[in-house]
Tab-separated table of N, CA and C in Angstrom:
chain	number	residue	atom	x	y	z
A	1413	MET	N	9.396	15.189	-1.161
A	1413	MET	CA	9.887	14.787	0.250
A	1413	MET	C	8.850	13.512	0.797
A	1414	ILE	N	7.425	13.692	0.586
A	1414	ILE	CA	6.685	12.861	0.885
A	1414	ILE	C	6.919	11.419	0.492
A	1415	GLY	N	7.109	11.283	-1.025
A	1415	GLY	CA	7.481	10.096	-1.467
A	1415	GLY	C	8.869	9.457	-1.069
A	1416	ALA	N	9.734	10.428	-0.757
A	1416	ALA	CA	10.989	9.482	-0.566
A	1416	ALA	C	10.800	8.926	1.048
A	1417	ALA	N	10.109	9.826	2.017
A	1417	ALA	CA	9.897	9.384	3.110
A	1417	ALA	C	8.656	8.084	3.215
A	1418	ALA	N	7.982	7.696	2.263
A	1418	ALA	CA	7.198	6.833	2.130
A	1418	ALA	C	8.023	5.454	1.721
A	1419	VAL	N	8.971	5.843	0.631
A	1419	VAL	CA	9.841	4.736	0.348
A	1419	VAL	C	10.776	4.105	1.516
A	1420	VAL	N	11.142	5.230	2.433
A	1420	VAL	CA	11.993	4.981	3.279
A	1420	VAL	C	11.222	4.150	4.505
A	1421	ALA	N	10.058	4.615	4.955
A	1421	ALA	CA	9.234	3.738	5.726
A	1421	ALA	C	8.730	2.530	5.163
A	1422	PHE	N	8.613	2.253	3.949
A	1422	PHE	CA	8.227	1.084	3.265
A	1422	PHE	C	9.288	0.078	3.683
A	1423	GLN	N	10.645	0.490	3.484
A	1423	GLN	CA	11.812	-0.500	3.712
A	1423	GLN	C	11.962	-0.902	5.014
A	1424	LEU	N	11.870	0.189	5.940
A	1424	LEU	CA	11.983	-0.048	7.211
A	1424	LEU	C	10.846	-1.024	7.952
A	1425	GLY	N	9.638	-0.626	7.601
A	1425	GLY	CA	8.519	-1.609	7.792
A	1425	GLY	C	8.436	-2.927	7.421
A	1426	TYR	N	8.890	-2.990	5.836
A	1426	TYR	CA	8.898	-4.272	5.450
A	1426	TYR	C	9.746	-5.400	5.874
A	1427	PHE	N	11.001	-4.793	6.085
A	1427	PHE	CA	11.849	-5.511	6.499
A	1427	PHE	C	11.923	-6.115	8.039
A	1428	ALA	N	11.541	-5.166	8.759
A	1428	ALA	CA	11.115	-5.591	10.038
A	1428	ALA	C	10.084	-6.577	10.318
A	1429	ALA	N	9.138	-6.402	9.189
A	1429	ALA	CA	8.005	-7.615	9.329
A	1429	ALA	C	8.506	-8.819	8.763
A	1430	VAL	N	9.297	-8.802	7.812
A	1430	VAL	CA	10.006	-10.187	7.563
A	1430	VAL	C	10.785	-10.766	8.534
A	1431	ASP	N	11.597	-10.069	9.266
A	1431	ASP	CA	12.533	-10.417	10.416
A	1431	ASP	C	11.469	-11.104	11.628
A	1432	ARG	N	10.156	-10.515	11.866
A	1432	ARG	CA	9.302	-11.153	12.732
A	1432	ARG	C	8.387	-12.082	12.215
A	1433	ALA	N	7.703	-12.033	10.926
A	1433	ALA	CA	6.943	-13.121	10.478
A	1433	ALA	C	7.215	-13.863	9.196
A	1434	GLY	N	8.599	-13.598	8.815
A	1434	GLY	CA	8.790	-14.499	7.741
A	1434	GLY	C	8.640	-13.638	6.301
A	1435	ALA	N	9.560	-14.235	5.457
A	1435	ALA	CA	9.416	-13.213	4.142
A	1435	ALA	C	8.014	-13.937	3.142
A	1436	GLY	N	7.535	-14.701	3.556
A	1436	GLY	CA	6.337	-15.221	2.557
A	1436	GLY	C	4.880	-14.629	3.165
A	1437	THR	N	5.084	-14.384	4.565
A	1437	THR	CA	3.753	-14.142	5.271
A	1437	THR	C	3.912	-12.526	5.128
A	1438	ALA	N	4.997	-11.848	5.509
A	1438	ALA	CA	5.165	-10.484	5.284
A	1438	ALA	C	5.103	-9.698	4.145
A	1439	THR	N	5.428	-10.666	3.062
A	1439	THR	CA	5.179	-10.210	1.460
A	1439	THR	C	3.711	-10.273	1.031
A	1440	MET	N	3.078	-11.612	1.411
A	1440	MET	CA	1.439	-11.429	1.336
A	1440	MET	C	0.796	-10.652	2.111
A	1441	LEU	N	1.148	-10.115	3.113
A	1441	LEU	CA	0.234	-9.122	3.783
A	1441	LEU	C	0.542	-7.978	3.293
A	1442	THR	N	1.720	-7.411	3.260
A	1442	THR	CA	2.129	-6.201	2.570
A	1442	THR	C	1.390	-5.563	1.162
A	1443	ILE	N	1.665	-6.853	0.430
A	1443	ILE	CA	1.181	-6.944	-0.987
A	1443	ILE	C	-0.586	-6.671	-1.218
A	1444	GLY	N	-1.162	-7.523	0.111
A	1444	GLY	CA	-2.594	-7.473	-0.149
A	1444	GLY	C	-3.230	-6.230	0.520
A	1445	ILE	N	-2.378	-5.438	1.727
A	1445	ILE	CA	-2.947	-4.290	2.012
A	1445	ILE	C	-2.654	-3.285	1.074
A	1446	GLY	N	-1.957	-3.203	0.249
A	1446	GLY	CA	-1.746	-2.199	-0.721
A	1446	GLY	C	-2.988	-1.625	-1.553
A	1447	PRO	N	-3.691	-2.538	-1.876
A	1447	PRO	CA	-5.221	-1.834	-2.668
A	1447	PRO	C	-5.858	-1.364	-1.700
A	1448	LEU	N	-6.173	-1.762	-0.375
A	1448	LEU	CA	-7.169	-1.036	0.495
A	1448	LEU	C	-6.303	0.399	1.041
A	1449	ALA	N	-5.277	0.407	1.096
A	1449	ALA	CA	-4.623	1.476	1.513
A	1449	ALA	C	-4.724	2.828	0.297
A	1450	ALA	N	-4.456	2.119	-0.795
A	1450	ALA	CA	-4.700	2.896	-2.132
A	1450	ALA	C	-6.250	3.653	-2.190
A	1451	GLY	N	-6.987	2.718	-1.963
A	1451	GLY	CA	-8.540	3.206	-2.087
A	1451	GLY	C	-8.745	4.235	-0.984
A	1452	LEU	N	-8.091	4.204	0.267
A	1452	LEU	CA	-8.563	4.825	1.478
A	1452	LEU	C	-7.906	6.207	0.933
A	1453	LEU	N	-6.593	6.314	0.322
A	1453	LEU	CA	-5.592	7.513	0.080
A	1453	LEU	C	-6.715	8.169	-0.682
A	1454	ASP	N	-7.267	7.714	-1.885
A	1454	ASP	CA	-8.181	8.254	-2.806
A	1454	ASP	C	-9.323	8.940	-2.107
A	1455	VAL	N	-9.959	8.415	-1.214
A	1455	VAL	CA	-10.749	8.726	-0.247
A	1455	VAL	C	-10.639	9.887	0.477
A	1456	VAL	N	-9.587	10.086	1.225
A	1456	VAL	CA	-9.023	10.911	2.282
A	1456	VAL	C	-8.360	11.899	1.291
A	1457	VAL	N	-7.630	11.734	0.631
A	1457	VAL	CA	-6.511	13.229	-0.051
A	1457	VAL	C	-7.413	13.453	-1.289
A	1458	HIS	N	-7.941	12.718	-2.030
A	1458	HIS	CA	-8.677	13.221	-3.405
A	1458	HIS	C	-10.081	13.286	-3.370
A	1459	ARG	N	-10.774	12.747	-1.886
A	1459	ARG	CA	-12.014	12.825	-1.850
A	1459	ARG	C	-12.799	12.245	-3.107
A	1460	ARG	N	-12.492	11.151	-3.686
A	1460	ARG	CA	-13.136	10.288	-4.657
A	1460	ARG	C	-13.712	9.181	-3.933
A	1461	PRO	N	-14.919	8.987	-4.082
A	1461	PRO	CA	-15.648	7.841	-3.451
A	1461	PRO	C	-15.222	6.692	-4.036
A	1462	PRO	N	-14.806	5.526	-3.340
A	1462	PRO	CA	-14.735	4.198	-3.997
A	1462	PRO	C	-15.538	3.823	-4.664
A	1463	SER	N	-15.282	2.776	-5.902
A	1463	SER	CA	-15.962	2.300	-6.858
A	1463	SER	C	-16.476	1.073	-6.366
A	1464	HIS	N	-17.200	0.374	-7.267
A	1464	HIS	CA	-17.640	-0.909	-6.878
A	1464	HIS	C	-16.487	-1.989	-7.145
A	1465	ARG	N	-15.761	-1.529	-8.420
A	1465	ARG	CA	-14.259	-2.381	-8.817
A	1465	ARG	C	-13.586	-2.567	-7.809
A	1466	TRP	N	-13.343	-1.158	-7.095
A	1466	TRP	CA	-12.336	-1.148	-6.110
A	1466	TRP	C	-12.583	-2.019	-4.838
A	1467	ALA	N	-14.093	-1.883	-4.447
A	1467	ALA	CA	-14.526	-2.791	-3.443
A	1467	ALA	C	-14.437	-4.287	-3.615
A	1468	THR	N	-14.700	-4.731	-4.950
A	1468	THR	CA	-14.640	-5.783	-5.358
A	1468	THR	C	-13.130	-6.485	-5.066
A	1469	GLY	N	-12.344	-5.827	-5.614
A	1469	GLY	CA	-10.562	-5.932	-5.596
A	1469	GLY	C	-10.616	-6.124	-4.276
A	1470	VAL	N	-10.677	-5.238	-3.359
A	1470	VAL	CA	-10.248	-5.182	-2.048
A	1470	VAL	C	-10.657	-6.574	-1.261
A	1471	LEU	N	-12.099	-6.822	-1.802
A	1471	LEU	CA	-12.889	-7.970	-1.212
A	1471	LEU	C	-11.963	-9.412	-1.615
A	1472	VAL	N	-11.524	-9.501	-2.932
A	1472	VAL	CA	-10.837	-10.594	-3.207
A	1472	VAL	C	-9.713	-10.600	-2.784
A	1473	ALA	N	-8.912	-9.470	-2.337
A	1473	ALA	CA	-7.475	-9.432	-2.085
A	1473	ALA	C	-7.456	-9.997	-0.332
A	1474	LEU	N	-8.557	-9.673	0.281
A	1474	LEU	CA	-8.891	-9.840	1.482
A	1474	LEU	C	-9.094	-11.485	1.764
A	1475	VAL	N	-10.112	-11.920	1.102
A	1475	VAL	CA	-10.235	-13.366	1.066
A	1475	VAL	C	-8.994	-14.014	0.638
A	1476	GLY	N	-8.424	-13.667	-0.707
A	1476	GLY	CA	-7.073	-14.357	-0.705
A	1476	GLY	C	-5.825	-14.396	0.376
A	1477	ILE	N	-5.972	-13.216	1.062
A	1477	ILE	CA	-5.064	-13.364	2.257
A	1477	ILE	C	-5.666	-14.267	3.370
A	1478	GLY	N	-6.941	-14.248	3.509
A	1478	GLY	CA	-7.537	-15.100	4.198
A	1478	GLY	C	-7.397	-16.696	4.091
A	1479	CYS	N	-7.516	-17.071	2.774
A	1479	CYS	CA	-7.265	-18.446	2.148
A	1479	CYS	C	-5.718	-18.789	2.277
A	1480	ILE	N	-4.830	-18.020	1.903
A	1480	ILE	CA	-3.521	-18.484	1.886
A	1480	ILE	C	-2.823	-18.255	3.233
A	1481	GLY	N	-3.063	-17.265	4.185
A	1481	GLY	CA	-2.373	-16.947	5.155
A	1481	GLY	C	-3.351	-17.335	6.489
A	1482	GLY	N	-4.403	-18.033	6.103
A	1482	GLY	CA	-5.390	-18.406	7.235
A	1482	GLY	C	-4.732	-19.359	8.453
A	1483	ALA	N	-3.622	-20.012	8.409
A	1483	ALA	CA	-3.266	-20.864	9.146
A	1483	ALA	C	-1.840	-20.242	9.975
A	1484	ALA	N	-1.209	-19.180	9.226
A	1484	ALA	CA	-0.149	-18.543	9.765
A	1484	ALA	C	-0.620	-17.724	11.095
A	1485	THR	N	0.503	-17.884	12.134
A	1485	THR	CA	0.271	-17.114	13.333
A	1485	THR	C	1.180	-16.031	13.179
A	1486	VAL	N	0.702	-14.767	13.107
A	1486	VAL	CA	1.472	-13.549	13.295
A	1486	VAL	C	1.169	-12.689	14.137
A	1487	ASP	N	2.142	-12.212	14.803
A	1487	ASP	CA	1.952	-11.292	16.092
A	1487	ASP	C	1.494	-9.903	15.401
A	1488	VAL	N	1.000	-9.287	16.512
A	1488	VAL	CA	0.278	-7.849	16.072
A	1488	VAL	C	1.265	-6.789	15.727
A	1489	ALA	N	2.660	-7.034	16.444
A	1489	ALA	CA	3.471	-6.011	15.822
A	1489	ALA	C	3.653	-6.309	14.212
A	1490	ALA	N	4.098	-7.450	14.018
A	1490	ALA	CA	4.343	-7.803	12.753
A	1490	ALA	C	3.348	-7.497	11.545
A	1491	LEU	N	2.162	-7.670	12.090
A	1491	LEU	CA	0.733	-7.014	11.360
A	1491	LEU	C	0.887	-5.592	11.198
A	1492	GLY	N	1.061	-4.777	12.215
A	1492	GLY	CA	1.250	-3.473	11.910
A	1492	GLY	C	2.380	-3.106	11.122
A	1493	LEU	N	3.585	-3.552	11.314
A	1493	LEU	CA	4.689	-3.430	10.255
A	1493	LEU	C	4.031	-3.643	8.934
A	1494	CYS	N	3.443	-4.776	8.578
A	1494	CYS	CA	3.082	-5.040	7.207
A	1494	CYS	C	2.025	-4.183	6.938
A	1495	ALA	N	1.093	-3.708	7.559
A	1495	ALA	CA	0.082	-2.563	7.002
A	1495	ALA	C	0.537	-1.263	6.936
A	1496	GLY	N	1.743	-0.958	7.770
A	1496	GLY	CA	2.572	0.230	7.509
A	1496	GLY	C	3.028	0.227	6.162
A	1497	ALA	N	3.767	-1.113	6.104
A	1497	ALA	CA	4.623	-0.783	4.612
A	1497	ALA	C	3.585	-0.910	3.748
A	1498	GLY	N	2.677	-1.593	3.754
A	1498	GLY	CA	1.636	-1.798	2.630
A	1498	GLY	C	0.975	-0.516	2.329
A	1499	ALA	N	0.651	0.385	3.243
A	1499	ALA	CA	0.399	1.896	3.060
A	1499	ALA	C	1.249	2.668	2.594
A	1500	CYS	N	2.432	2.726	2.669
A	1500	CYS	CA	3.458	3.582	1.964
A	1500	CYS	C	3.657	3.376	0.713
A	1501	PHE	N	3.596	2.301	0.111
A	1501	PHE	CA	3.374	2.141	-1.495
A	1501	PHE	C	2.674	3.166	-2.230
A	1502	PRO	N	1.311	2.916	-1.819
A	1502	PRO	CA	0.420	3.847	-2.293
A	1502	PRO	C	0.792	5.329	-2.261
A	1503	VAL	N	1.160	5.640	-1.176
A	1503	VAL	CA	1.788	6.936	-0.924
A	1503	VAL	C	2.724	7.417	-1.790
A	1504	TYR	N	3.840	6.784	-1.932
A	1504	TYR	CA	4.760	6.935	-2.830
A	1504	TYR	C	4.166	6.992	-4.290
A	1505	GLY	N	3.461	6.020	-4.910
A	1505	GLY	CA	3.019	5.962	-5.951
A	1505	GLY	C	2.370	7.518	-6.276
A	1506	ASP	N	1.345	7.855	-5.365
A	1506	ASP	CA	0.566	9.026	-5.572
A	1506	ASP	C	1.656	10.109	-5.603
A	1507	SER	N	2.749	10.368	-4.845
A	1507	SER	CA	3.706	11.567	-5.007
A	1507	SER	C	4.363	11.680	-6.186
A	1508	ILE	N	4.446	10.120	-6.803
A	1508	ILE	CA	5.186	10.277	-8.322
A	1508	ILE	C	4.056	10.786	-9.271
A	1509	ARG	N	3.033	10.350	-9.283
A	1509	ARG	CA	1.900	10.762	-10.038
A	1509	ARG	C	1.632	12.407	-10.061
A	1510	ARG	N	1.586	12.834	-8.764
A	1510	ARG	CA	1.518	14.438	-8.266
A	1510	ARG	C	3.017	15.243	-9.136
A	1511	LEU	N	3.909	14.669	-9.071
A	1511	LEU	CA	5.224	15.123	-9.540
A	1511	LEU	C	5.134	15.075	-11.004
A	1512	THR	N	4.754	13.944	-11.829
A	1512	THR	CA	4.812	14.002	-13.093
A	1512	THR	C	3.694	14.717	-13.749
A	1513	THR	N	2.757	15.081	-13.176
A	1513	THR	CA	1.499	15.379	-13.682
A	1513	THR	C	1.858	16.894	-14.555
A	1514	ASP	N	2.686	17.447	-14.269
A	1514	ASP	CA	2.852	19.062	-14.805
A	1514	ASP	C	4.172	19.107	-15.239
A	1515	ARG	N	4.716	18.056	-15.696
A	1515	ARG	CA	6.073	17.610	-16.397
A	1515	ARG	C	5.843	17.481	-17.785
A	1516	PRO	N	6.550	17.743	-18.783
A	1516	PRO	CA	6.615	17.618	-20.191
A	1516	PRO	C	7.164	16.253	-20.382
A	1517	PRO	N	6.743	15.503	-21.230
A	1517	PRO	CA	7.465	13.899	-21.580
A	1517	PRO	C	8.621	14.367	-21.988
A	1518	LEU	N	9.820	13.116	-21.653
A	1518	LEU	CA	11.263	13.379	-21.807
A	1518	LEU	C	11.382	13.350	-23.470
A	1519	ALA	N	10.395	12.407	-24.018
A	1519	ALA	CA	10.551	11.945	-25.457
A	1519	ALA	C	10.306	13.003	-26.399
């Protein structure tokens, strides 16, 4: 159920962000926030400390967002929608991982 709710929330948040900020900006912000959200999910849910590799990847993603979207003006609501949508995708991925961990392969 958590995975399904994450997919619904992702769709609603992402398309509302596209409406407010445009497709390019909303996509860049939503995808760029995903690695940060995935790392925070690991820390909070799985109690795994972030690795140096993760920190480097997040830093590169944030610098990339700053370089590409530095001139874009985005209202706070659109930024919040992008952050929410970007955080939902790792929740969905984690739900799928948990669902398939104890299942035998189909082949």
